[in-house]
PDB file of C-alpha atoms and ligand atoms in Angstrom:
ATOM      1  CA  UNK H   1      14.423  -1.980 -18.024  1.00 76.00           C
ATOM      2  CA  UNK H   2      13.106  -5.452 -19.330  1.00 81.00           C
ATOM      3  CA  UNK H   3      10.799  -5.612 -22.302  1.00 91.00           C
ATOM      4  CA  UNK H   4       7.090  -5.432 -21.717  1.00 88.00           C
ATOM      5  CA  UNK H   5       6.416  -9.073 -22.135  1.00 95.00           C
ATOM      6  CA  UNK H   6       8.863 -10.287 -19.531  1.00 95.00           C
ATOM      7  CA  UNK H   7       7.692 -11.537 -16.073  1.00 96.00           C
ATOM      8  CA  UNK H   8       7.975  -8.554 -13.528  1.00 94.00           C
ATOM      9  CA  UNK H   9      11.018  -8.233 -11.312  1.00 94.00           C
ATOM     10  CA  UNK H  10      10.425  -7.133  -7.685  1.00 94.00           C
ATOM     11  CA  UNK H  11      10.589  -3.467  -8.517  1.00 95.00           C
ATOM     12  CA  UNK H  12       7.915  -3.656 -11.166  1.00 95.00           C
ATOM     13  CA  UNK H  13       5.692  -5.832  -9.064  1.00 97.00           C
ATOM     14  CA  UNK H  14       6.222  -3.435  -6.044  1.00 98.00           C
ATOM     15  CA  UNK H  15       5.224  -0.287  -8.188  1.00 97.00           C
ATOM     16  CA  UNK H  16       2.166  -2.153  -9.619  1.00 98.00           C
ATOM     17  CA  UNK H  17       1.172  -3.503  -6.258  1.00 98.00           C
ATOM     18  CA  UNK H  18       1.379  -0.015  -4.378  1.00 98.00           C
ATOM     19  CA  UNK H  19      -0.793   1.475  -7.251  1.00 98.00           C
ATOM     20  CA  UNK H  20      -3.351  -1.116  -6.474  1.00 98.00           C
ATOM     21  CA  UNK H  21      -2.973  -0.993  -2.589  1.00 98.00           C
ATOM     22  CA  UNK H  22      -3.021   2.938  -2.408  1.00 98.00           C
ATOM     23  CA  UNK H  23      -5.775   3.178  -4.984  1.00 98.00           C
ATOM     24  CA  UNK H  24      -7.862   0.622  -3.015  1.00 98.00           C
ATOM     25  CA  UNK H  25      -7.369   2.633   0.233  1.00 98.00           C
ATOM     26  CA  UNK H  26      -8.410   5.850  -1.544  1.00 98.00           C
ATOM     27  CA  UNK H  27     -11.719   4.259  -2.461  1.00 98.00           C
ATOM     28  CA  UNK H  28     -12.378   2.400   0.768  1.00 98.00           C
ATOM     29  CA  UNK H  29     -15.570   3.630   2.600  1.00 98.00           C
ATOM     30  CA  UNK H  30     -15.257   6.605   4.959  1.00 98.00           C
ATOM     31  CA  UNK H  31     -17.403   4.688   7.418  1.00 98.00           C
ATOM     32  CA  UNK H  32     -16.989   0.896   6.672  1.00 98.00           C
ATOM     33  CA  UNK H  33     -19.288  -1.531   8.108  1.00 98.00           C
ATOM     34  CA  UNK H  34     -18.029  -3.971  10.676  1.00 98.00           C
ATOM     35  CA  UNK H  35     -18.047  -6.668   7.887  1.00 98.00           C
ATOM     36  CA  UNK H  36     -16.038  -4.456   5.549  1.00 98.00           C
ATOM     37  CA  UNK H  37     -13.602  -3.898   8.306  1.00 98.00           C
ATOM     38  CA  UNK H  38     -13.249  -7.577   9.013  1.00 98.00           C
ATOM     39  CA  UNK H  39     -12.818  -8.294   5.282  1.00 98.00           C
ATOM     40  CA  UNK H  40     -10.185  -5.688   4.782  1.00 98.00           C
ATOM     41  CA  UNK H  41      -8.248  -7.145   7.711  1.00 98.00           C
ATOM     42  CA  UNK H  42      -8.565 -10.570   6.291  1.00 98.00           C
ATOM     43  CA  UNK H  43      -7.519  -9.221   2.880  1.00 98.00           C
ATOM     44  CA  UNK H  44      -4.353  -7.620   4.133  1.00 98.00           C
ATOM     45  CA  UNK H  45      -3.512 -10.731   6.273  1.00 98.00           C
ATOM     46  CA  UNK H  46      -3.958 -12.941   3.178  1.00 98.00           C
ATOM     47  CA  UNK H  47      -2.110 -10.468   0.960  1.00 98.00           C
ATOM     48  CA  UNK H  48       0.917 -10.550   3.362  1.00 98.00           C
ATOM     49  CA  UNK H  49       1.028 -14.345   3.104  1.00 97.00           C
ATOM     50  CA  UNK H  50       0.941 -14.584  -0.665  1.00 98.00           C
ATOM     51  CA  UNK H  51       2.708 -11.536  -1.930  1.00 98.00           C
ATOM     52  CA  UNK H  52       5.058 -13.184  -4.525  1.00 97.00           C
ATOM     53  CA  UNK H  53       8.278 -11.489  -3.437  1.00 97.00           C
ATOM     54  CA  UNK H  54       8.993 -13.720  -0.520  1.00 95.00           C
ATOM     55  CA  UNK H  55      11.515 -11.489   1.514  1.00 96.00           C
ATOM     56  CA  UNK H  56       9.272  -8.478   0.783  1.00 97.00           C
ATOM     57  CA  UNK H  57       6.299 -10.309   2.215  1.00 97.00           C
ATOM     58  CA  UNK H  58       8.215 -11.503   5.178  1.00 97.00           C
ATOM     59  CA  UNK H  59       9.322  -7.915   6.031  1.00 96.00           C
ATOM     60  CA  UNK H  60       5.701  -6.770   5.619  1.00 97.00           C
ATOM     61  CA  UNK H  61       4.389  -9.579   8.045  1.00 98.00           C
ATOM     62  CA  UNK H  62       7.069  -8.390  10.682  1.00 98.00           C
ATOM     63  CA  UNK H  63       5.923  -4.694  10.231  1.00 97.00           C
ATOM     64  CA  UNK H  64       2.285  -5.669  10.484  1.00 97.00           C
ATOM     65  CA  UNK H  65       2.793  -7.462  13.758  1.00 98.00           C
ATOM     66  CA  UNK H  66       4.354  -4.295  15.140  1.00 97.00           C
ATOM     67  CA  UNK H  67       1.901  -2.053  13.642  1.00 98.00           C
ATOM     68  CA  UNK H  68      -1.473  -3.865  12.858  1.00 98.00           C
ATOM     69  CA  UNK H  69      -3.682  -2.553   9.935  1.00 98.00           C
ATOM     70  CA  UNK H  70      -6.059   0.335  10.817  1.00 98.00           C
ATOM     71  CA  UNK H  71      -9.294  -0.484   9.078  1.00 98.00           C
ATOM     72  CA  UNK H  72     -11.730   1.722  10.946  1.00 98.00           C
ATOM     73  CA  UNK H  73     -12.044   4.304   8.159  1.00 98.00           C
ATOM     74  CA  UNK H  74     -10.759   5.449   4.750  1.00 98.00           C
ATOM     75  CA  UNK H  75      -8.484   7.845   6.457  1.00 98.00           C
ATOM     76  CA  UNK H  76      -6.987   5.505   9.092  1.00 98.00           C
ATOM     77  CA  UNK H  77      -6.428   2.763   6.243  1.00 98.00           C
ATOM     78  CA  UNK H  78      -4.789   5.343   3.967  1.00 98.00           C
ATOM     79  CA  UNK H  79      -2.430   6.635   6.660  1.00 98.00           C
ATOM     80  CA  UNK H  80      -1.571   3.164   7.879  1.00 98.00           C
ATOM     81  CA  UNK H  81      -0.624   2.005   4.288  1.00 98.00           C
ATOM     82  CA  UNK H  82       1.286   5.307   3.738  1.00 98.00           C
ATOM     83  CA  UNK H  83       3.177   4.695   6.932  1.00 98.00           C
ATOM     84  CA  UNK H  84       3.915   0.977   5.839  1.00 98.00           C
ATOM     85  CA  UNK H  85       5.153   2.211   2.450  1.00 98.00           C
ATOM     86  CA  UNK H  86       7.345   4.811   4.121  1.00 98.00           C
ATOM     87  CA  UNK H  87       8.908   2.251   6.416  1.00 98.00           C
ATOM     88  CA  UNK H  88       9.885   0.400   3.266  1.00 97.00           C
ATOM     89  CA  UNK H  89      11.002   3.523   1.499  1.00 98.00           C
ATOM     90  CA  UNK H  90      13.218   4.307   4.403  1.00 98.00           C
ATOM     91  CA  UNK H  91      14.920   0.894   4.266  1.00 96.00           C
ATOM     92  CA  UNK H  92      15.459   1.247   0.469  1.00 97.00           C
ATOM     93  CA  UNK H  93      16.806   4.799   0.805  1.00 98.00           C
ATOM     94  CA  UNK H  94      13.917   6.169  -1.244  1.00 98.00           C
ATOM     95  CA  UNK H  95      12.294   9.563  -0.344  1.00 98.00           C
ATOM     96  CA  UNK H  96       9.626   9.781   2.473  1.00 98.00           C
ATOM     97  CA  UNK H  97       6.251  10.587   1.099  1.00 98.00           C
ATOM     98  CA  UNK H  98       4.007  13.253   2.726  1.00 98.00           C
ATOM     99  CA  UNK H  99       0.996  11.272   3.864  1.00 98.00           C
ATOM    100  CA  UNK H 100      -1.220  14.508   3.710  1.00 98.00           C
ATOM    101  CA  UNK H 101      -0.914  14.140  -0.185  1.00 98.00           C
ATOM    102  CA  UNK H 102      -2.358  10.611  -0.520  1.00 97.00           C
ATOM    103  CA  UNK H 103      -5.670  11.744  -1.939  1.00 97.00           C
ATOM    104  CA  UNK H 104      -3.928  14.060  -4.301  1.00 97.00           C
ATOM    105  CA  UNK H 105      -1.684  11.372  -5.463  1.00 98.00           C
ATOM    106  CA  UNK H 106      -4.078   8.450  -5.631  1.00 98.00           C
ATOM    107  CA  UNK H 107      -7.634   9.899  -6.035  1.00 97.00           C
ATOM    108  CA  UNK H 108      -8.191  13.459  -6.882  1.00 97.00           C
ATOM    109  CA  UNK H 109      -4.919  14.375  -8.740  1.00 97.00           C
ATOM    110  CA  UNK H 110      -3.062  17.768  -8.450  1.00 95.00           C
ATOM    111  CA  UNK H 111      -5.016  21.015  -8.328  1.00 92.00           C
ATOM    112  CA  UNK H 112      -3.499  22.482 -11.549  1.00 95.00           C
ATOM    113  CA  UNK H 113      -5.637  19.943 -13.360  1.00 93.00           C
ATOM    114  CA  UNK H 114      -2.857  18.356 -15.443  1.00 95.00           C
ATOM    115  CA  UNK H 115      -4.179  14.935 -14.694  1.00 95.00           C
ATOM    116  CA  UNK H 116      -7.742  15.662 -15.473  1.00 93.00           C
TER     117      UNK H 116
HETATM  118  P1  LIG K   1       7.386   2.892  -5.278  1.00 75.88           P
HETATM  119  O1  LIG K   1       7.948   2.600  -3.833  1.00 75.88           O
HETATM  120  O2  LIG K   1       6.833   1.447  -5.759  1.00 75.88           O
HETATM  121  O3  LIG K   1       6.181   3.717  -5.152  1.00 75.88           O
HETATM  122  C1  LIG K   1       5.295   4.138  -6.336  1.00 75.88           C
HETATM  123  C2  LIG K   1       4.814   5.428  -6.069  1.00 75.88           C
HETATM  124  O4  LIG K   1       4.025   5.561  -4.969  1.00 75.88           O
HETATM  125  C3  LIG K   1       5.793   6.505  -5.924  1.00 75.88           C
HETATM  126  O5  LIG K   1       6.256   7.014  -7.282  1.00 75.88           O
HETATM  127  C4  LIG K   1       5.041   7.657  -5.174  1.00 75.88           C
HETATM  128  O6  LIG K   1       4.310   8.530  -6.091  1.00 75.88           O
HETATM  129  C5  LIG K   1       4.137   6.916  -4.319  1.00 75.88           C
HETATM  130  N1  LIG K   1       4.425   6.752  -3.021  1.00 75.88           N
HETATM  131  C6  LIG K   1       5.758   6.556  -2.468  1.00 75.88           C
HETATM  132  N2  LIG K   1       5.624   6.456  -1.161  1.00 75.88           N
HETATM  133  C7  LIG K   1       4.372   6.516  -0.722  1.00 75.88           C
HETATM  134  C8  LIG K   1       3.686   6.376   0.440  1.00 75.88           C
HETATM  135  N3  LIG K   1       4.429   6.230   1.583  1.00 75.88           N
HETATM  136  N4  LIG K   1       2.336   6.491   0.384  1.00 75.88           N
HETATM  137  C9  LIG K   1       1.554   6.751  -0.677  1.00 75.88           C
HETATM  138  N5  LIG K   1       2.169   6.653  -1.938  1.00 75.88           N
HETATM  139  C10 LIG K   1       3.693   6.775  -1.969  1.00 75.88           C
HETATM  140  N6  LIG K   1      11.487  -3.944  -2.416  1.00 75.88           N
HETATM  141  C11 LIG K   1      12.525  -4.261  -1.675  1.00 75.88           C
HETATM  142  O7  LIG K   1      13.555  -4.246  -2.266  1.00 75.88           O
HETATM  143  N7  LIG K   1      12.558  -4.789  -0.415  1.00 75.88           N
HETATM  144  C12 LIG K   1      11.326  -4.983   0.263  1.00 75.88           C
HETATM  145  O8  LIG K   1      11.337  -5.623   1.333  1.00 75.88           O
HETATM  146  C13 LIG K   1      10.223  -4.606  -0.356  1.00 75.88           C
HETATM  147  N8  LIG K   1       8.969  -4.855   0.318  1.00 75.88           N
HETATM  148  C14 LIG K   1       7.894  -4.489  -0.448  1.00 75.88           C
HETATM  149  C15 LIG K   1       6.661  -4.598   0.330  1.00 75.88           C
HETATM  150  C16 LIG K   1       5.424  -4.418  -0.359  1.00 75.88           C
HETATM  151  C17 LIG K   1       4.152  -4.805   0.305  1.00 75.88           C
HETATM  152  C18 LIG K   1       5.486  -3.895  -1.655  1.00 75.88           C
HETATM  153  C19 LIG K   1       4.132  -3.534  -2.275  1.00 75.88           C
HETATM  154  C20 LIG K   1       6.526  -3.545  -2.246  1.00 75.88           C
HETATM  155  C21 LIG K   1       7.852  -3.882  -1.676  1.00 75.88           C
HETATM  156  N9  LIG K   1       9.066  -3.631  -2.243  1.00 75.88           N
HETATM  157  C22 LIG K   1      10.242  -3.966  -1.701  1.00 75.88           C
HETATM  158  C23 LIG K   1       9.176  -2.863  -3.468  1.00 75.88           C
HETATM  159  C24 LIG K   1       9.445  -1.349  -3.244  1.00 75.88           C
HETATM  160  O9  LIG K   1       8.569  -0.892  -2.360  1.00 75.88           O
HETATM  161  C25 LIG K   1       9.158  -0.630  -4.673  1.00 75.88           C
HETATM  162  O10 LIG K   1       7.801  -0.727  -5.019  1.00 75.88           O
HETATM  163  C26 LIG K   1      10.063  -0.797  -5.751  1.00 75.88           C
HETATM  164  O11 LIG K   1      11.380  -0.686  -5.237  1.00 75.88           O
HETATM  165  C27 LIG K   1       9.841   0.340  -6.786  1.00 75.88           C
HETATM  166  O12 LIG K   1       9.980   1.635  -6.368  1.00 75.88           O
HETATM  167  P2  LIG K   1       9.551   2.869  -7.085  1.00 75.88           P
HETATM  168  O13 LIG K   1      10.691   3.865  -6.914  1.00 75.88           O
HETATM  169  O14 LIG K   1       9.020   2.508  -8.424  1.00 75.88           O
HETATM  170  O15 LIG K   1       8.432   3.539  -6.181  1.00 75.88           O
END
């Protein structure tokens, strides 16, 4: 691993970015207004143009054409993002994540309270 004060490599950037994206989805409104839905769609479109790992961004844009973002609710956005991340996990040979566990992982923490 690189020292803390080095610029991030694509792995560190990826991990930090997934933390941000999944956390954002976990706090997206259950019932977003049309304006919030429009803005989330715009945000994801802009994000996919400027994500600073160019081959990652290109893959993401390809996948987003096949499977456009689902911004109708917190549930649909969380599931869509989880599916996107799993597509990338599969390509990289990483374990597939159980999308029923996104709130536990990114919002509420495990039931045993070890993260409280
Ligand atoms: P990460 O994949 O970063 O995951 C972090 C944590 O998220 C995991 O520990 C787990 O607890 C949780 N998690 C895992 N899967 C899910 C899921 N499906 N839903 C919710 N939570 C989950 N790397 C490449 O080499 N090639 C690429 O094309 C590429 N594209 C990327 C595109 C995007 C948009 C992003 C954000 C990253 C991309 N990356 C790519 C980086 C890659 O996805 C990983 O972030 C990086 O390899 C570090 O992996 P990691 O093992 O630390 O865990």
